[in-house]
mmCIF file of C-alpha atoms and ligand atoms in Angstrom:
data_model
loop_
_atom_site.group_PDB
_atom_site.id
_atom_site.type_symbol
_atom_site.label_atom_id
_atom_site.label_comp_id
_atom_site.label_asym_id
_atom_site.label_seq_id
_atom_site.Cartn_x
_atom_site.Cartn_y
_atom_site.Cartn_z
ATOM 1 C CA UNK H 1 -10.227 -34.799 -90.741
ATOM 2 C CA UNK H 2 -9.246 -30.906 -90.157
ATOM 3 C CA UNK H 3 -11.629 -29.333 -88.064
ATOM 4 C CA UNK H 4 -13.068 -26.585 -89.286
ATOM 5 C CA UNK H 5 -15.774 -25.370 -87.192
ATOM 6 C CA UNK H 6 -15.724 -26.828 -83.423
ATOM 7 C CA UNK H 7 -18.612 -28.083 -82.032
ATOM 8 C CA UNK H 8 -18.588 -25.315 -79.236
ATOM 9 C CA UNK H 9 -18.715 -22.726 -81.921
ATOM 10 C CA UNK H 10 -21.454 -24.426 -83.631
ATOM 11 C CA UNK H 11 -23.629 -24.984 -80.273
ATOM 12 C CA UNK H 12 -22.560 -20.659 -79.679
ATOM 13 C CA UNK H 13 -23.666 -19.751 -83.204
ATOM 14 C CA UNK H 14 -26.971 -21.941 -82.615
ATOM 15 C CA UNK H 15 -27.720 -20.130 -79.815
ATOM 16 C CA UNK H 16 -27.556 -16.829 -81.409
ATOM 17 C CA UNK H 17 -29.502 -18.210 -84.113
ATOM 18 C CA UNK H 18 -32.132 -19.097 -82.081
ATOM 19 C CA UNK H 19 -32.306 -15.697 -80.158
ATOM 20 C CA UNK H 20 -33.017 -14.065 -83.515
ATOM 21 C CA UNK H 21 -35.500 -16.301 -84.742
ATOM 22 C CA UNK H 22 -37.240 -16.331 -81.365
ATOM 23 C CA UNK H 23 -37.469 -12.356 -81.395
ATOM 24 C CA UNK H 24 -38.459 -12.879 -85.081
ATOM 25 C CA UNK H 25 -41.741 -14.796 -84.349
ATOM 26 C CA UNK H 26 -42.508 -14.110 -80.735
ATOM 27 C CA UNK H 27 -45.198 -16.039 -79.781
ATOM 28 C CA UNK H 28 -46.462 -17.042 -83.159
ATOM 29 C CA UNK H 29 -46.478 -20.970 -84.295
ATOM 30 C CA UNK H 30 -44.301 -21.837 -86.706
ATOM 31 C CA UNK H 31 -43.763 -24.883 -89.272
ATOM 32 C CA UNK H 32 -39.871 -25.752 -89.077
ATOM 33 C CA UNK H 33 -39.078 -27.608 -92.631
ATOM 34 C CA UNK H 34 -36.055 -29.596 -92.148
ATOM 35 C CA UNK H 35 -34.469 -30.363 -95.715
ATOM 36 C CA UNK H 36 -32.904 -34.148 -95.218
ATOM 37 C CA UNK H 37 -31.017 -35.565 -94.879
ATOM 38 C CA UNK H 38 -28.092 -32.520 -94.324
ATOM 39 C CA UNK H 39 -30.141 -30.445 -91.922
ATOM 40 C CA UNK H 40 -31.307 -33.005 -89.434
ATOM 41 C CA UNK H 41 -28.667 -32.327 -86.493
ATOM 42 C CA UNK H 42 -29.038 -28.551 -87.184
ATOM 43 C CA UNK H 43 -32.644 -28.328 -87.350
ATOM 44 C CA UNK H 44 -33.238 -30.666 -83.682
ATOM 45 C CA UNK H 45 -30.587 -28.315 -82.320
ATOM 46 C CA UNK H 46 -32.266 -25.181 -83.421
ATOM 47 C CA UNK H 47 -35.618 -26.701 -82.622
ATOM 48 C CA UNK H 48 -34.763 -27.144 -78.831
ATOM 49 C CA UNK H 49 -33.775 -23.752 -78.428
ATOM 50 C CA UNK H 50 -37.239 -22.275 -80.112
ATOM 51 C CA UNK H 51 -39.715 -20.884 -77.763
ATOM 52 C CA UNK H 52 -42.789 -20.120 -80.189
ATOM 53 C CA UNK H 53 -44.929 -23.200 -80.677
ATOM 54 C CA UNK H 54 -43.094 -25.333 -83.449
ATOM 55 C CA UNK H 55 -44.555 -28.183 -85.860
ATOM 56 C CA UNK H 56 -41.623 -30.186 -86.958
ATOM 57 C CA UNK H 57 -41.668 -31.472 -90.470
ATOM 58 C CA UNK H 58 -39.381 -32.770 -93.428
ATOM 59 C CA UNK H 59 -38.502 -32.634 -96.969
ATOM 60 C CA UNK H 60 -35.960 -34.099 -99.113
ATOM 61 C CA UNK H 61 -34.385 -33.429 -102.280
ATOM 62 C CA UNK H 62 -31.618 -34.536 -104.086
ATOM 63 C CA UNK H 63 -28.986 -32.687 -106.368
ATOM 64 C CA UNK H 64 -25.682 -34.795 -105.706
ATOM 65 C CA UNK H 65 -25.979 -38.155 -105.678
ATOM 66 C CA UNK H 66 -22.747 -39.288 -104.308
ATOM 67 C CA UNK H 67 -20.747 -36.705 -106.067
ATOM 68 C CA UNK H 68 -18.863 -33.739 -104.625
ATOM 69 C CA UNK H 69 -20.167 -31.513 -107.446
ATOM 70 C CA UNK H 70 -23.873 -30.479 -108.091
ATOM 71 C CA UNK H 71 -25.565 -32.107 -111.200
ATOM 72 C CA UNK H 72 -27.869 -29.281 -111.267
ATOM 73 C CA UNK H 73 -30.978 -31.392 -111.351
ATOM 74 C CA UNK H 74 -32.917 -30.831 -108.381
ATOM 75 C CA UNK H 75 -35.430 -33.659 -107.281
ATOM 76 C CA UNK H 76 -38.151 -33.697 -104.577
ATOM 77 C CA UNK H 77 -37.261 -37.294 -103.310
ATOM 78 C CA UNK H 78 -39.729 -36.707 -100.258
ATOM 79 C CA UNK H 79 -42.428 -33.708 -99.697
ATOM 80 C CA UNK H 80 -43.680 -32.286 -96.344
ATOM 81 C CA UNK H 81 -47.011 -33.634 -94.846
ATOM 82 C CA UNK H 82 -48.127 -30.715 -92.992
ATOM 83 C CA UNK H 83 -50.437 -27.866 -94.928
ATOM 84 C CA UNK H 84 -48.322 -24.684 -94.571
ATOM 85 C CA UNK H 85 -50.834 -22.395 -96.102
ATOM 86 C CA UNK H 86 -51.186 -19.781 -93.882
ATOM 87 C CA UNK H 87 -48.624 -20.535 -91.320
ATOM 88 C CA UNK H 88 -45.103 -19.095 -90.406
ATOM 89 C CA UNK H 89 -42.851 -21.597 -92.667
ATOM 90 C CA UNK H 90 -38.918 -21.760 -91.755
ATOM 91 C CA UNK H 91 -36.596 -23.746 -93.863
ATOM 92 C CA UNK H 92 -33.793 -24.924 -92.376
ATOM 93 C CA UNK H 93 -31.135 -25.941 -94.284
ATOM 94 C CA UNK H 94 -27.622 -27.370 -93.710
ATOM 95 C CA UNK H 95 -25.443 -26.062 -96.289
ATOM 96 C CA UNK H 96 -25.979 -23.464 -99.836
ATOM 97 C CA UNK H 97 -23.557 -23.644 -102.344
ATOM 98 C CA UNK H 98 -24.776 -22.922 -105.700
ATOM 99 C CA UNK H 99 -27.875 -22.069 -104.130
ATOM 100 C CA UNK H 100 -30.185 -24.030 -106.922
ATOM 101 C CA UNK H 101 -31.185 -26.499 -104.180
ATOM 102 C CA UNK H 102 -32.731 -23.790 -102.187
ATOM 103 C CA UNK H 103 -34.015 -21.840 -105.287
ATOM 104 C CA UNK H 104 -35.859 -24.629 -105.958
ATOM 105 C CA UNK H 105 -37.519 -25.153 -103.069
ATOM 106 C CA UNK H 106 -38.544 -21.790 -102.414
ATOM 107 C CA UNK H 107 -40.133 -21.334 -105.961
ATOM 108 C CA UNK H 108 -42.174 -24.831 -104.569
ATOM 109 C CA UNK H 109 -43.146 -23.605 -101.263
ATOM 110 C CA UNK H 110 -44.296 -20.355 -102.325
ATOM 111 C CA UNK H 111 -46.965 -21.909 -104.610
ATOM 112 C CA UNK H 112 -48.241 -23.679 -101.126
ATOM 113 C CA UNK H 113 -49.253 -19.765 -99.917
ATOM 114 C CA UNK H 114 -47.279 -19.966 -96.291
ATOM 115 C CA UNK H 115 -48.258 -16.826 -94.048
ATOM 116 C CA UNK H 116 -44.254 -15.772 -94.188
ATOM 117 C CA UNK H 117 -41.620 -18.244 -95.854
ATOM 118 C CA UNK H 118 -38.128 -17.714 -94.242
ATOM 119 C CA UNK H 119 -34.760 -19.359 -94.513
ATOM 120 C CA UNK H 120 -31.986 -20.534 -92.544
ATOM 121 C CA UNK H 121 -28.857 -22.342 -93.106
ATOM 122 C CA UNK H 122 -25.904 -23.236 -90.886
ATOM 123 C CA UNK H 123 -23.308 -23.030 -93.649
ATOM 124 C CA UNK H 124 -23.233 -21.196 -96.969
ATOM 125 C CA UNK H 125 -20.473 -20.735 -99.301
ATOM 126 C CA UNK H 126 -22.517 -18.093 -101.633
ATOM 127 C CA UNK H 127 -20.288 -14.976 -100.820
ATOM 128 C CA UNK H 128 -17.358 -17.269 -101.843
ATOM 129 C CA UNK H 129 -19.055 -18.183 -105.138
ATOM 130 C CA UNK H 130 -19.929 -14.369 -105.806
ATOM 131 C CA UNK H 131 -23.781 -14.045 -104.846
ATOM 132 C CA UNK H 132 -25.886 -13.683 -101.744
ATOM 133 C CA UNK H 133 -28.255 -16.568 -101.226
ATOM 134 C CA UNK H 134 -31.896 -15.828 -100.203
ATOM 135 C CA UNK H 135 -31.004 -16.817 -96.650
ATOM 136 C CA UNK H 136 -32.916 -14.927 -93.520
ATOM 137 C CA UNK H 137 -30.116 -16.334 -91.301
ATOM 138 C CA UNK H 138 -26.622 -17.793 -91.612
ATOM 139 C CA UNK H 139 -24.666 -19.555 -89.311
ATOM 140 C CA UNK H 140 -21.267 -19.422 -91.147
ATOM 141 C CA UNK H 141 -20.252 -18.230 -94.157
ATOM 142 C CA UNK H 142 -17.176 -20.443 -95.627
ATOM 143 C CA UNK H 143 -14.999 -20.733 -98.373
ATOM 144 C CA UNK H 144 -15.820 -22.581 -101.385
ATOM 145 C CA UNK H 145 -14.626 -25.959 -100.202
ATOM 146 C CA UNK H 146 -16.371 -29.552 -99.321
ATOM 147 C CA UNK H 147 -17.062 -29.977 -95.823
ATOM 148 C CA UNK H 148 -18.970 -33.065 -93.913
ATOM 149 C CA UNK H 149 -20.130 -33.441 -90.201
ATOM 150 C CA UNK H 150 -22.836 -32.106 -88.275
ATOM 151 C CA UNK H 151 -25.338 -33.554 -90.875
ATOM 152 C CA UNK H 152 -23.395 -33.209 -93.814
ATOM 153 C CA UNK H 153 -21.767 -36.098 -95.735
ATOM 154 C CA UNK H 154 -19.443 -37.610 -98.387
ATOM 155 C CA UNK H 155 -21.116 -40.382 -99.832
ATOM 156 C CA UNK H 156 -23.285 -41.024 -97.025
ATOM 157 C CA UNK H 157 -20.421 -40.963 -94.605
ATOM 158 C CA UNK H 158 -19.157 -38.766 -91.572
ATOM 159 C CA UNK H 159 -23.002 -37.313 -91.098
ATOM 160 C CA UNK H 160 -22.545 -37.870 -86.971
ATOM 161 C CA UNK H 161 -19.197 -35.957 -86.720
ATOM 162 C CA UNK H 162 -20.136 -33.332 -84.235
ATOM 163 C CA UNK H 163 -18.021 -30.798 -86.090
ATOM 164 C CA UNK H 164 -17.439 -29.163 -89.314
ATOM 165 C CA UNK H 165 -14.624 -31.214 -90.905
ATOM 166 C CA UNK H 166 -12.619 -30.705 -94.039
ATOM 167 C CA UNK H 167 -11.879 -34.185 -95.649
ATOM 168 C CA UNK H 168 -7.930 -34.193 -95.903
ATOM 169 C CA UNK H 169 -6.832 -35.273 -99.954
HETATM 170 P P1 LIG Y 201 -26.520 -26.665 -103.913
HETATM 171 O O1 LIG Y 201 -27.844 -26.951 -104.663
HETATM 172 O O2 LIG Y 201 -25.541 -26.410 -104.676
HETATM 173 O O3 LIG Y 201 -26.716 -24.826 -103.183
HETATM 174 O O4 LIG Y 201 -26.268 -27.612 -103.016
HETATM 175 C C1 LIG Y 201 -26.990 -27.630 -101.233
HETATM 176 C C2 LIG Y 201 -26.832 -28.980 -101.339
HETATM 177 O O5 LIG Y 201 -25.776 -29.509 -101.770
HETATM 178 C C3 LIG Y 201 -26.682 -29.202 -99.847
HETATM 179 O O6 LIG Y 201 -28.247 -29.287 -99.468
HETATM 180 C C4 LIG Y 201 -26.044 -30.273 -99.365
HETATM 181 O O7 LIG Y 201 -26.877 -31.165 -99.203
HETATM 182 C C5 LIG Y 201 -24.922 -30.318 -100.507
HETATM 183 N N1 LIG Y 201 -23.800 -29.898 -100.318
HETATM 184 C C6 LIG Y 201 -23.193 -28.684 -100.869
HETATM 185 N N2 LIG Y 201 -21.857 -28.352 -100.238
HETATM 186 C C7 LIG Y 201 -21.927 -29.539 -99.959
HETATM 187 C C8 LIG Y 201 -20.431 -29.709 -98.897
HETATM 188 O O8 LIG Y 201 -19.443 -29.578 -99.020
HETATM 189 N N3 LIG Y 201 -20.548 -31.042 -98.156
HETATM 190 C C9 LIG Y 201 -21.513 -31.908 -98.476
HETATM 191 N N4 LIG Y 201 -22.735 -31.390 -98.554
HETATM 192 C C10 LIG Y 201 -22.711 -30.347 -99.665
#
């Protein structure tokens, strides 16, 4: 496995994102919606750096199965429990690739009328693919390549790696 983003780079960038997010919300309470499974480590690291009152909930969508290429079909596998109506809501994503997952998710969440709806992703391939994702905060822009670790999997493996890695062919 080739290391693309080290553990200390992930830590440092999460510190920076958290201070921007803290500045945005101040003392206002926020619902953190962690998109399972890939964002579980990032969401846990980010949540512990937030200084506003935080409620954590989870949502799960699947679009890939065991493939490394998006099927184009976004399926809601688990909905959140907490009511987000009238509340600041921050969607925590692992990685944006085609942007399809996030687009579907945001369209669905908007119908639930949160007070505000913002998004943070640790990684994005959007620019490399030639578009801007609807993200308020991005950890790292990466090339259009398949990465694993820090929550991200390939066929459910490698999620526990403490860094972002590139699988060797
Ligand atoms: P999108 O809908 O094409 O933006 O895909 C987003 C989802 O696909 C992410 O939430 C990940 O679960 C998965 N994904 C996209 N690229 C990668 C990757 O390089 N490694 C692991 N999972 C990925």
